[in-house]
Coordinates of C-alpha atoms and ligand atoms in Angstrom, one line a residue:
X107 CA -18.0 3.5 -39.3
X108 CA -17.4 6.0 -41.9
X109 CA -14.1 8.3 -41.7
X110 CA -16.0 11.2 -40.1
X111 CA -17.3 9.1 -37.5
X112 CA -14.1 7.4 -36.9
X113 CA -12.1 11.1 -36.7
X114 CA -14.7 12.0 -34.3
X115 CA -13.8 9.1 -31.9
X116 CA -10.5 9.1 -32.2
X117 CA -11.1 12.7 -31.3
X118 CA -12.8 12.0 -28.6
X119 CA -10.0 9.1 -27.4
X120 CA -7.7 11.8 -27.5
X121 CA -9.5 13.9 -25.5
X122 CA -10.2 11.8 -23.1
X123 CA -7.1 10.5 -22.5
X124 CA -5.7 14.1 -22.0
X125 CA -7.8 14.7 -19.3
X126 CA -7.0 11.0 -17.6
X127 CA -2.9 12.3 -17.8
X128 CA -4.0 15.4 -16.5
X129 CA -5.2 13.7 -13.4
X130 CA -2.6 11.2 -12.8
X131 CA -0.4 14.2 -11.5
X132 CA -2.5 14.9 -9.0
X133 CA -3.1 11.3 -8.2
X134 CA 1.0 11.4 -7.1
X135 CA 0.1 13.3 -4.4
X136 CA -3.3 11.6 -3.0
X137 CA -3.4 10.1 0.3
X138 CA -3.9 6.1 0.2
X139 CA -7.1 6.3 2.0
X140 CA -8.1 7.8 -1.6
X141 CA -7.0 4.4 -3.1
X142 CA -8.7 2.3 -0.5
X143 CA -11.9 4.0 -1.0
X144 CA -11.7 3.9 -4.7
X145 CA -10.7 -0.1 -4.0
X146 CA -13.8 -0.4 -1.7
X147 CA -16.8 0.8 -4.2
X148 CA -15.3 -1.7 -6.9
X149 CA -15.7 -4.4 -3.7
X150 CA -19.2 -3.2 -3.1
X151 CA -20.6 -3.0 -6.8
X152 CA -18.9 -6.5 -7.2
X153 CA -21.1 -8.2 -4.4
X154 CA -24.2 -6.1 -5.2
X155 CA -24.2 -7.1 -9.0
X156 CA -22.9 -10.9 -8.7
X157 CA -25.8 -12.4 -10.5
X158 CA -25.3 -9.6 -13.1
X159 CA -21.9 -10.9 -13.8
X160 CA -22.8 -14.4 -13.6
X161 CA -25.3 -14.1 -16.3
X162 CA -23.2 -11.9 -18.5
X163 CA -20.3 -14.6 -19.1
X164 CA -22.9 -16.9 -19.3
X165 CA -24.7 -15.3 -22.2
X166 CA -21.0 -14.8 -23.5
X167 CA -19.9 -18.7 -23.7
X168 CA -22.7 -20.8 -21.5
X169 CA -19.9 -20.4 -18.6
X170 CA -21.2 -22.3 -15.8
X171 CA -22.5 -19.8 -13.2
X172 CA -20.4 -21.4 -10.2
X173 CA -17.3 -21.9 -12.4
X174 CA -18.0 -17.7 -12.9
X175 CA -18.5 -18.0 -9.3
X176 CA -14.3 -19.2 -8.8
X177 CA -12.6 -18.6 -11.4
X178 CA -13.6 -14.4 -12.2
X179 CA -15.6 -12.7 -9.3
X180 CA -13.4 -14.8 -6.7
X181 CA -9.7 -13.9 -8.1
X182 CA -11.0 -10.2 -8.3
X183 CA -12.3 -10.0 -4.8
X184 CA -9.2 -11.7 -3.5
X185 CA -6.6 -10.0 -5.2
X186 CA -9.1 -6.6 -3.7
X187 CA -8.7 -7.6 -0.6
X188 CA -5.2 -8.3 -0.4
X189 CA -4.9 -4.7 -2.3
X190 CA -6.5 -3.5 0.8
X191 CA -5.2 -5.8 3.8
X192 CA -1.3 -4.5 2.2
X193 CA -1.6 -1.6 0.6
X194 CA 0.4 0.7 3.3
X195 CA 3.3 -2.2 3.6
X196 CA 3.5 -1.8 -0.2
X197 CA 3.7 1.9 -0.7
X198 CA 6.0 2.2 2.1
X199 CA 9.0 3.9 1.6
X200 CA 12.1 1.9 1.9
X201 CA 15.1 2.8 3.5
X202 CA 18.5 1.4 2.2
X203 CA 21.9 0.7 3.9
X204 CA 24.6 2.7 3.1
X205 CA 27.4 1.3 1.8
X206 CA 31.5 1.8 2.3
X207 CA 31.4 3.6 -0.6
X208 CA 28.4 6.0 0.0
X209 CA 28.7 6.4 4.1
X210 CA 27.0 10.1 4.7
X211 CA 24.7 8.9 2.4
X212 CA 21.1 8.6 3.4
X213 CA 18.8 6.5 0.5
X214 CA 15.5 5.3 0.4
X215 CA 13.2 3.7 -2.5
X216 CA 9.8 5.3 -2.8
X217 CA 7.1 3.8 -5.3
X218 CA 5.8 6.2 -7.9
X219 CA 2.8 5.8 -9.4
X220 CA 3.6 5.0 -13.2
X221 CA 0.5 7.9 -14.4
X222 CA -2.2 6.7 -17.2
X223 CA -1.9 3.0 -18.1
X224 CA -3.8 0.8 -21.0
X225 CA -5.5 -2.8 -19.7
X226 CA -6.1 -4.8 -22.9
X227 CA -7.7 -7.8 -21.7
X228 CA -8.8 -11.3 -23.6
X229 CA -12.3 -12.8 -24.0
X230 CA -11.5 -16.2 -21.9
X231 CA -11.5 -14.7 -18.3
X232 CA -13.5 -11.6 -19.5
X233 CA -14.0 -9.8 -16.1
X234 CA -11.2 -11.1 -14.2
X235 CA -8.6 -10.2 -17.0
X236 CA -10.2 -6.6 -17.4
X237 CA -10.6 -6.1 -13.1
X238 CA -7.3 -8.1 -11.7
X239 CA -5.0 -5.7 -13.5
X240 CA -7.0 -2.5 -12.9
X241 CA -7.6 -3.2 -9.2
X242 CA -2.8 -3.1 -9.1
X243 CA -3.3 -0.7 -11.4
X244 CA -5.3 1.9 -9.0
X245 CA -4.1 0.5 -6.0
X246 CA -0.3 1.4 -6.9
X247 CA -1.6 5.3 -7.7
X248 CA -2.9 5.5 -11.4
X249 CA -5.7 6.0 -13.7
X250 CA -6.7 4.2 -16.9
X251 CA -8.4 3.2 -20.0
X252 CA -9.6 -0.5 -19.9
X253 CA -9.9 -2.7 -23.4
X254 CA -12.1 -5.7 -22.8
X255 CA -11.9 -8.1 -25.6
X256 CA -14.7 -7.6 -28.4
X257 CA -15.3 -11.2 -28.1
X258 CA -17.6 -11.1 -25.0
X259 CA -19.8 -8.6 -25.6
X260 CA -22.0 -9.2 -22.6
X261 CA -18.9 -8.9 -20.3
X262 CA -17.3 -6.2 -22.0
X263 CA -20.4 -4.1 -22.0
X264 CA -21.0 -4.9 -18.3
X265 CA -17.4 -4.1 -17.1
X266 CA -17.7 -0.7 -19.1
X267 CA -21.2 0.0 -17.1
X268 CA -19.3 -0.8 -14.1
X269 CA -16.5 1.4 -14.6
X270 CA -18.7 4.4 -15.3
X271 CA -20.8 3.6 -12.4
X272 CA -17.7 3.3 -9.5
X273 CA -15.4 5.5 -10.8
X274 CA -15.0 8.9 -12.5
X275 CA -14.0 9.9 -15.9
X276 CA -10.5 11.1 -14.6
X277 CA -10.1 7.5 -12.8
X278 CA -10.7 5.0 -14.9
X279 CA -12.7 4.7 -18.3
X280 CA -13.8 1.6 -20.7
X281 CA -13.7 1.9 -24.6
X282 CA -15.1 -0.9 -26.4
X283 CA -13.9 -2.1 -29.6
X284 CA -11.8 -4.7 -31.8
X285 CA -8.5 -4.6 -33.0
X286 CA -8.9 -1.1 -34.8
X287 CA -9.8 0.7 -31.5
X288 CA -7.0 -1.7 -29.7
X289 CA -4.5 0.0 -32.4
X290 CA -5.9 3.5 -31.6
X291 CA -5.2 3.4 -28.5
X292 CA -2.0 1.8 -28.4
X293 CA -0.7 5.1 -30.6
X294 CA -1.0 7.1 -27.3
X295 CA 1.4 7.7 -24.7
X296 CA 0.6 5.9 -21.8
X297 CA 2.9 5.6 -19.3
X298 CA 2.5 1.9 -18.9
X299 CA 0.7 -1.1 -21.1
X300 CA -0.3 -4.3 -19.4
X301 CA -2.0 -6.3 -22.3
X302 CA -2.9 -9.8 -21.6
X303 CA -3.7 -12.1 -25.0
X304 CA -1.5 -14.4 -27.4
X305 CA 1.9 -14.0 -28.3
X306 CA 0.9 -13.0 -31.5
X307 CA -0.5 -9.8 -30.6
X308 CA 2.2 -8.8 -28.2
X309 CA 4.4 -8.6 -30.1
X310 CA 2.5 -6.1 -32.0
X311 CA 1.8 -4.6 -28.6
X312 CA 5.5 -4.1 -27.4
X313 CA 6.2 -3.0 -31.0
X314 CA 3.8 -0.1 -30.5
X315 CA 4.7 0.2 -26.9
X316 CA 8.3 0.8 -28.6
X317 CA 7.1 3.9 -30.2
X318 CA 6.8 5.9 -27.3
X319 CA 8.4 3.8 -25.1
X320 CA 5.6 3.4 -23.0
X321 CA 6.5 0.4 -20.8
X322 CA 4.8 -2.7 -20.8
X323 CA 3.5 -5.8 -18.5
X324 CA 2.8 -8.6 -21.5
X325 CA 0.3 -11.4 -19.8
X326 CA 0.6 -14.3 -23.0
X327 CA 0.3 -17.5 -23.3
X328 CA 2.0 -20.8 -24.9
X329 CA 2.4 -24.7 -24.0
X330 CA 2.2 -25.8 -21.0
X331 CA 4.0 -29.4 -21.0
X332 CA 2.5 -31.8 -18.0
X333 CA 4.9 -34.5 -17.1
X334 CA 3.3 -37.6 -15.3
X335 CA 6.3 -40.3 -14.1
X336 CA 5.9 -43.6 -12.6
X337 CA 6.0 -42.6 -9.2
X338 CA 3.2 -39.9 -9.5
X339 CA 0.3 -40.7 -7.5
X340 CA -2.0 -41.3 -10.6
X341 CA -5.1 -41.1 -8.9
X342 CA -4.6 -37.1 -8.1
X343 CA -2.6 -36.5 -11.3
X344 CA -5.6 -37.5 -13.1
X345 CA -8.2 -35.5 -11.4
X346 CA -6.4 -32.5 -10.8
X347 CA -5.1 -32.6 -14.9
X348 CA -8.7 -33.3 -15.4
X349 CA -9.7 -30.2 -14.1
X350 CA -6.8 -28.0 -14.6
X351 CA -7.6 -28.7 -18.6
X352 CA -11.1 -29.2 -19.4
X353 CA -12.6 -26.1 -17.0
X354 CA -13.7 -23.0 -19.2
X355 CA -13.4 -25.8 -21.7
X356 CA -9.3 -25.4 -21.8
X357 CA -9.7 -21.8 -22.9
X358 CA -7.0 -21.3 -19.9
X359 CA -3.8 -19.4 -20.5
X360 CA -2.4 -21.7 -17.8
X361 CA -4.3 -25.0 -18.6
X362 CA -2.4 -28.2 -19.6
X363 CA -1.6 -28.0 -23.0
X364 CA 0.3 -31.1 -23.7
X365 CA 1.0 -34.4 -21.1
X366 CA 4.4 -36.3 -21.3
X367 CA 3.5 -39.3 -19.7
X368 CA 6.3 -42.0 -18.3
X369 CA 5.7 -45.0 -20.6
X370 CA 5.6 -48.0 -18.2
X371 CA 2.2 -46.0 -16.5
X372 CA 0.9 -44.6 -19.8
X373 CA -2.0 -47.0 -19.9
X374 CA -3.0 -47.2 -16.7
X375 CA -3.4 -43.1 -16.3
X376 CA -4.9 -42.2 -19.2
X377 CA -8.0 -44.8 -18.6
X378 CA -8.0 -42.6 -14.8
X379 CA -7.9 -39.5 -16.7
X380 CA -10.8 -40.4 -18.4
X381 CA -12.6 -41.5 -15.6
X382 CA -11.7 -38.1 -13.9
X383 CA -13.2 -36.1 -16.8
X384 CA -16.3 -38.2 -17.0
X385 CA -16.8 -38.4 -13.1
X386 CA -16.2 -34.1 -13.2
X387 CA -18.2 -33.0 -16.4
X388 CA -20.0 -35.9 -18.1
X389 CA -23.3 -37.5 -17.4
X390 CA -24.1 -41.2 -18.1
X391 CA -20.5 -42.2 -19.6
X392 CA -20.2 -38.9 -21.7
X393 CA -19.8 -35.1 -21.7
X394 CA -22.4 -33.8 -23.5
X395 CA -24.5 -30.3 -23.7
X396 CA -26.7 -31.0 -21.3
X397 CA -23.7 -30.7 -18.6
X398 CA -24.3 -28.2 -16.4
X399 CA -20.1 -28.0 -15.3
X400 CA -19.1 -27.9 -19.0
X401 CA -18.8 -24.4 -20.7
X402 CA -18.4 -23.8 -24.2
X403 CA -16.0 -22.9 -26.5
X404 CA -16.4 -19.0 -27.1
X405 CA -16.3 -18.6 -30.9
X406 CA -17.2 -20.6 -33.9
X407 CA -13.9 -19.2 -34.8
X408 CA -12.4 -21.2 -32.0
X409 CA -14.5 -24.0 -32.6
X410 CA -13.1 -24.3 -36.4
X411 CA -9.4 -23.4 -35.4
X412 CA -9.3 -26.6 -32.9
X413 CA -11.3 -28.6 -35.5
X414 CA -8.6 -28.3 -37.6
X415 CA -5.9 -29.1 -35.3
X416 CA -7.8 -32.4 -34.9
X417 CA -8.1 -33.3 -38.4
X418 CA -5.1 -32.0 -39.3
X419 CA -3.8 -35.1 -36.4
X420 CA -6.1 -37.6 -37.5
X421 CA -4.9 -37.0 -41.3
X422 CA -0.9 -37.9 -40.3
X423 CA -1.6 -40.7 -38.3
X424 CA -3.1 -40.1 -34.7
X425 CA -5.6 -41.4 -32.7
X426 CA -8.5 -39.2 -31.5
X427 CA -10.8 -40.6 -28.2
X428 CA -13.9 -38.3 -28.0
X429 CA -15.6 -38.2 -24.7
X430 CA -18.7 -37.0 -25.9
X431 CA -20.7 -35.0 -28.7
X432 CA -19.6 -32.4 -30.9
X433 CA -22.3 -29.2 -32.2
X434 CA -20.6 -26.8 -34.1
X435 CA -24.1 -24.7 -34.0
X436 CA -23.4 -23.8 -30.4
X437 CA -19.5 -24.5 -30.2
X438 CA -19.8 -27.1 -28.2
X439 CA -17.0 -29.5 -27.8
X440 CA -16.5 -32.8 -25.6
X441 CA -12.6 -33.5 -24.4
X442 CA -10.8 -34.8 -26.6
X443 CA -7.4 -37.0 -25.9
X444 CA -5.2 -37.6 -29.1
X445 CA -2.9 -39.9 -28.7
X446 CA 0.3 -41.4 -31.8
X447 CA 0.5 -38.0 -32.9
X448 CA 2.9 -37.6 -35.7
X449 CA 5.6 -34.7 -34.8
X450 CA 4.9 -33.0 -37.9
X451 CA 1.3 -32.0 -36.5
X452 CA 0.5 -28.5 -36.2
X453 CA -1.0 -29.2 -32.7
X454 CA 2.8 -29.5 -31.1
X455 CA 3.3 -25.9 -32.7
X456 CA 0.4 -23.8 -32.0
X457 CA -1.1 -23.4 -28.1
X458 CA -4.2 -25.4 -28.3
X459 CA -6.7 -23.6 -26.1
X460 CA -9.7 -25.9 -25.8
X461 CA -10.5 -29.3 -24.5
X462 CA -8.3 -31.3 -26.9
X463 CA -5.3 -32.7 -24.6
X464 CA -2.2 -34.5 -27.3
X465 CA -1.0 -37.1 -24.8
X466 CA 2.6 -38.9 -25.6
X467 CA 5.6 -40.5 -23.7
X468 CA 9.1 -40.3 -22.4
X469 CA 11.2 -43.1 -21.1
X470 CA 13.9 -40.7 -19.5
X471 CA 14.0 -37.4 -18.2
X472 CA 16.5 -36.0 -20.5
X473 CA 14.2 -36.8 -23.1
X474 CA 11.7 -34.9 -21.5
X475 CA 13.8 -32.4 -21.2
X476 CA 14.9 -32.2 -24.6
X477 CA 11.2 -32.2 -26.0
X478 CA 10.2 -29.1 -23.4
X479 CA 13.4 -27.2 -24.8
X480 CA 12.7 -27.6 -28.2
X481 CA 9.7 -25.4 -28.2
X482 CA 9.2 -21.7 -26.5
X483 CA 9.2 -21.2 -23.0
X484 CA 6.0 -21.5 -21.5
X485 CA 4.1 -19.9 -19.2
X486 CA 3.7 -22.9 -16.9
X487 CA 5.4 -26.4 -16.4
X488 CA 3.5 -29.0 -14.8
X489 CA 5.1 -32.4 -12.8
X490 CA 3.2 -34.7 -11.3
X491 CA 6.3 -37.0 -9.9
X492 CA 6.6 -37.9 -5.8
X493 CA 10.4 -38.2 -7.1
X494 CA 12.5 -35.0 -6.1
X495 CA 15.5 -35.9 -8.4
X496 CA 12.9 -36.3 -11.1
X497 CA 11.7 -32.8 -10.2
X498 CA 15.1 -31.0 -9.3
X499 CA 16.3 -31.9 -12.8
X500 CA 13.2 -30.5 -14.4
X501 CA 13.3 -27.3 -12.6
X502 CA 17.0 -26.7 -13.1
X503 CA 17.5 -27.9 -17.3
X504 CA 14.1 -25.9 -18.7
X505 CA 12.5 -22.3 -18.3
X506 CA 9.1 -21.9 -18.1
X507 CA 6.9 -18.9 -16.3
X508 CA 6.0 -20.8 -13.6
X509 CA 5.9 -24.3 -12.1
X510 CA 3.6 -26.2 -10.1
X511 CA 4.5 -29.7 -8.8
X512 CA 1.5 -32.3 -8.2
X513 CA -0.7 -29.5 -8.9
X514 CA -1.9 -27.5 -11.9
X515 CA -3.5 -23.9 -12.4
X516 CA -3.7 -23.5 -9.2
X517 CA -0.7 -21.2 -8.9
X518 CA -2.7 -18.1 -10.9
X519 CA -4.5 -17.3 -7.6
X520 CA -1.9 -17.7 -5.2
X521 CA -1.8 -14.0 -3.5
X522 CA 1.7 -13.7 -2.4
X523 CA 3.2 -15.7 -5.4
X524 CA 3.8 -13.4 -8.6
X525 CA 2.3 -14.6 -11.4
X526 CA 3.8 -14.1 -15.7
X527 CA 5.4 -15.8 -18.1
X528 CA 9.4 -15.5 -19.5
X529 CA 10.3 -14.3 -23.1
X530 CA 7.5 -16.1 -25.4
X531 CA 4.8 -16.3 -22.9
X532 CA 5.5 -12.9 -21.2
X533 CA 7.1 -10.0 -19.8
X534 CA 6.9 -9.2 -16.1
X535 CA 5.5 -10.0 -13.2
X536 CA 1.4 -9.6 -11.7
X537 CA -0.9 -10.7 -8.8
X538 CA -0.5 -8.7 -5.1
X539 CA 2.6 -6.7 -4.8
X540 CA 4.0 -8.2 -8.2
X541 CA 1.3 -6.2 -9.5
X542 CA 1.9 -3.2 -7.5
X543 CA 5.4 -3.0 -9.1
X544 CA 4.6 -3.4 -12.0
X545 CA 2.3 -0.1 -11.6
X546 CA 4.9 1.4 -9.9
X547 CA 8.0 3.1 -10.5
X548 CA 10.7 2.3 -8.4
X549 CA 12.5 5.6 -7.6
X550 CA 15.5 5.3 -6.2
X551 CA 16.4 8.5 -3.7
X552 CA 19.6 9.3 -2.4
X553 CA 20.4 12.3 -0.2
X554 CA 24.1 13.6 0.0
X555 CA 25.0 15.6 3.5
X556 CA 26.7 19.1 3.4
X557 CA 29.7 19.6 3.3
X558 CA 33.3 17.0 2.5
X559 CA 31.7 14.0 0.9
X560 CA 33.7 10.7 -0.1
X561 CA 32.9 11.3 -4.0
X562 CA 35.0 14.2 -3.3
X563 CA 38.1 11.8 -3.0
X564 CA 37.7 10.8 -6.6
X565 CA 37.1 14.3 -7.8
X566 CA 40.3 16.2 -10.2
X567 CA 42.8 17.3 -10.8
X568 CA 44.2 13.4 -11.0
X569 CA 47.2 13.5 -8.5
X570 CA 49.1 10.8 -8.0
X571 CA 47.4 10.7 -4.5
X572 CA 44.2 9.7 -6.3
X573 CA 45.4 6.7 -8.1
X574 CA 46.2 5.3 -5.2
X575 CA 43.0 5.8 -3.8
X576 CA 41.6 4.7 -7.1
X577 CA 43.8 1.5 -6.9
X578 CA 42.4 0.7 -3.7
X579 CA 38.9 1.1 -4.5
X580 CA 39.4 -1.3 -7.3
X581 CA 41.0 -3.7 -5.2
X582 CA 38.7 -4.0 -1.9
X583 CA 35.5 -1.7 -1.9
Ligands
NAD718 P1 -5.7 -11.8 -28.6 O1 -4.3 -11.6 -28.5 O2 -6.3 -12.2 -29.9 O3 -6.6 -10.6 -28.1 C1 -6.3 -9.9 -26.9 C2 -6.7 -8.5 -26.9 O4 -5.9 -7.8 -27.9 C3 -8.2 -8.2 -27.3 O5 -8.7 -7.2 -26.5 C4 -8.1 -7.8 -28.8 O6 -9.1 -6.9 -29.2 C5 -6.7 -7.2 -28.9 N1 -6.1 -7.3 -30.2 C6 -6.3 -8.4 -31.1 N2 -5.5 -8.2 -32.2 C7 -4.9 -7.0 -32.0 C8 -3.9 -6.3 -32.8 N3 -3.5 -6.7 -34.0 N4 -3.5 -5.1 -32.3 C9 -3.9 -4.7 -31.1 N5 -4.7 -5.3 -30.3 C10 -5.2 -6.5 -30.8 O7 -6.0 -13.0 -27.5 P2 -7.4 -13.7 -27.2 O8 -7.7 -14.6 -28.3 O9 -8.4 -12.7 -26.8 O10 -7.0 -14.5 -25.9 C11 -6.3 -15.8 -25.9 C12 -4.8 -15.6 -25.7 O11 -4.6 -15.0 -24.4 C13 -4.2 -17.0 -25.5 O12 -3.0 -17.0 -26.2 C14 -3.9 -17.1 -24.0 O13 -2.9 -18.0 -23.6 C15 -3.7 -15.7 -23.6 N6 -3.9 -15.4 -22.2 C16 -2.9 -15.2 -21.4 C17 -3.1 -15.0 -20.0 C18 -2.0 -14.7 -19.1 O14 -2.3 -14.3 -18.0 N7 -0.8 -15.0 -19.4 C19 -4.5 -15.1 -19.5 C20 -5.5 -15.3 -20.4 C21 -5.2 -15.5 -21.8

């Protein structure tokens, strides 16, 4: 793009985002029904353009089409449809209790839409990253300017037609681009920023948020440690880890990253594991690209990045299992479990994000302890354990975004649990009426009657009459 060309757009950014802050004033004062309705065409162009969808993310990354199926059209209809089913509850003003203190008081807590908010989404769930947020984002009152990730462009240009084909230009809008446009955009005021991608970038994204102190929902992502002790059910550790990692080819914010395994069952689970992953994505002993459950890794980018966190393994010391072929031509990767991996390795200090699982042991749980709060908190903590001391103690001495016990991933789609990570691997809270808030501002009202009011008690001149007043306030109330 030359330098006309690129005034001209950021021109015509600017433009258009005037006109989407114009609107959200209005929006304040629309009805819900407006909401719902708005709620109800994304429902409808969703089911009429399924196969659409399905392709697109398969063109993208050779997704499967059912694992499209579950894992992005499904967690956008269902968090729609709980939009919907609660949306009245939610925007409901609250009333509040008066207190001693504040009796003639009458308060209440009314949710305010926030006005024009950025969604910069990532290429790994490219239509359910880009639609979860927007569909809190509209449902709690506000209009927007969605950034899918350059990365997919199949998706990205399908979720823009979308967006221009169910809503107006004053409701929502797409702009397509890489991290130039991303920067553009993140210059403007918006009134609220939820960006979902590595902790790299947001960083740079609260940095610009800072600016105009727009404020900001940050999805990111991290380690997840999986703990596996001797009196897990092994069996259902292993298939559910086996999923929980290797589906979307562990390009899953949420996905195992690492496995602390007790020593004494080390063995035995890791030849299940690998029987899980076989039995779930390989054919005739191995996970190869004729697998019709196994997607792909989505860049040769990726595909050399994880490469290298391999070899870089192999070259101090560890051992590498493959569980099938490897074709860098079409990023195609089998699992991978590395095992004896030195703890210089650069795979304990970068999120791994593909099917490459480092697999080591613990004898106690302090150690495991120690070895989680040693490196950033992370956006979810696994335990497979059928011991509730075991668990207690790894819930109370570490801080991760959230927790699942016997389970993994599974937690992301829960409608009524709120879904983010803590410091490293995020800021704030999404999913249902986590995400409402974070769309909303909570305005606190508080209505004074006419007339003597208690503040009036603390009110000069200071008599002497007032301090004791004053003394007693600080004593009791
Ligand atoms: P990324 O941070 O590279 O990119 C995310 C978005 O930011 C893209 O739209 C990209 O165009 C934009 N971007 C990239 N560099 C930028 C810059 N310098 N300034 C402004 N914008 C920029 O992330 P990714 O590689 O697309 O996605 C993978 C990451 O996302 C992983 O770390 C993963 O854990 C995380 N993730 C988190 C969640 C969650 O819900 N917590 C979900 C999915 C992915």
């Amino acid at each position: 793009m030359g330098p006309e060309t690129a005034n001209l757009a950021e021109k015509s950014l600017k433009s258009r985002f005037q006109r989407l802050k114009a609107t959200s004033l209005r929006l304040r004062n629309e009805p819900l029904s407006e909401r719902k309705a708005r709620l109800r065409k994304l429902e409808s162009w969703i089911h009429s353009h399924r196969d659409r969808i399905r392709q697109s993310i398969h063109d993208d990354y050779k997704k499967p089409l059912l694992e499209v199926d579950t894992s992005e059209i499904y967690p956008v209809l269902a968090e729609l449809r709980h939009a919907l089913r609660h949306l009245e509850e939610w925007a409901r003003p609250v009333k509040i209790d008066a207190t001693l203190t504040f009796v003639g008081t009458r308060s209440e807590i009314r949710y305010e839409p926030k006005g024009t908010c950025l969604i910069i989404a990532p290429w790994n769930f490219p239509f359910n990253l880009c639609l979860g947020p927007l569909v809190s984002c509209l449902a709690a009152g506000n209009n927007a300017i969605v950034k899918p990730s350059e990365l997919t462009p199949h998706t990205s240009a399908l979720v823009r037609e979308l967006v221009a084909e169910v809503f107006s230009e004053d409701i929502a809008i797409v702009v397509e681009g890489g991290v130039e446009v991303s920067q553009q955009l993140l210059e403007l005021p918006f009134d609220h920023i939820f960006f979902t991608g590595s902790t790299a970038v947001g960083k740079l994204v609260m940095q610009a948020a800072g600016k105009n102190l727009s404020s900001v929902t940050l999805e990111l992502g991290g380690k997840s440690p999986t703990l596996i002790d001797r009196t897990a059910n092994l069996n259902d550790a292993a298939k559910r880890i086996a999923f929980g990692k290797f589906f979307n080819n562990g390009q899953t914010c949420i996905a195992p990253d690492y496995l602390l395994v007790e020593k004494t069952v080390h063995d035995r689970f890791v030849g299940l594991l690998k029987e899980e992953v076989l039995k779930l994505f390989g054919e005739s002993g191995s996970v190869s690209e004729q697998s019709a459950s196994y997607a792909r890794l989505a860049t040769t980018r990726q595909y050399h990045r994880i490469s290298e966190l391999v070899e870089d393994a192999l070259q101090r010391g560890a051992h590498a299992e493959r569980l099938g072929t490897f074709n860098e031509k079409v990023n195609f990767m089998a699992p991978v479990f590395l095992t004896e991996i030195s703890p210089d390795a650069r795979i304990w200090e970068e999120e791994i994000f593909g099917p490459v699982l480092p697999i080591e042991t613990f004898e106690s749980v302090g150690e495991a302890v120690e070895i989680i709060n040693n490196r950033p908190k992370p956006l979810a903590l696994y335990i497979f354990s059928h011991d509730k001391g075991f668990q207690e103690h790894l819930l109370r001495h570490t801080s991760s975004g959230t927790a699942c016990i016997n389970e993994c991933v599974l937690q992301f789609t829960h409608p009524n649990l709120p879904f983010g990570g803590v410091n490293q691997s995020g800021i704030g809270k999404s999913h249902g009426q986590y995400g409402f808030l974070a769309f909303s501002n909570e305005k606190p009202i508080l209505r004074q009657k006419s007339g003597w009011a208690t503040p009036y008690l603390l009110y000069p001149p200071y008599t002497n009459r007032m301090k004791k007043i004053v003394d007693l306030l600080l004593k009791w109330f």
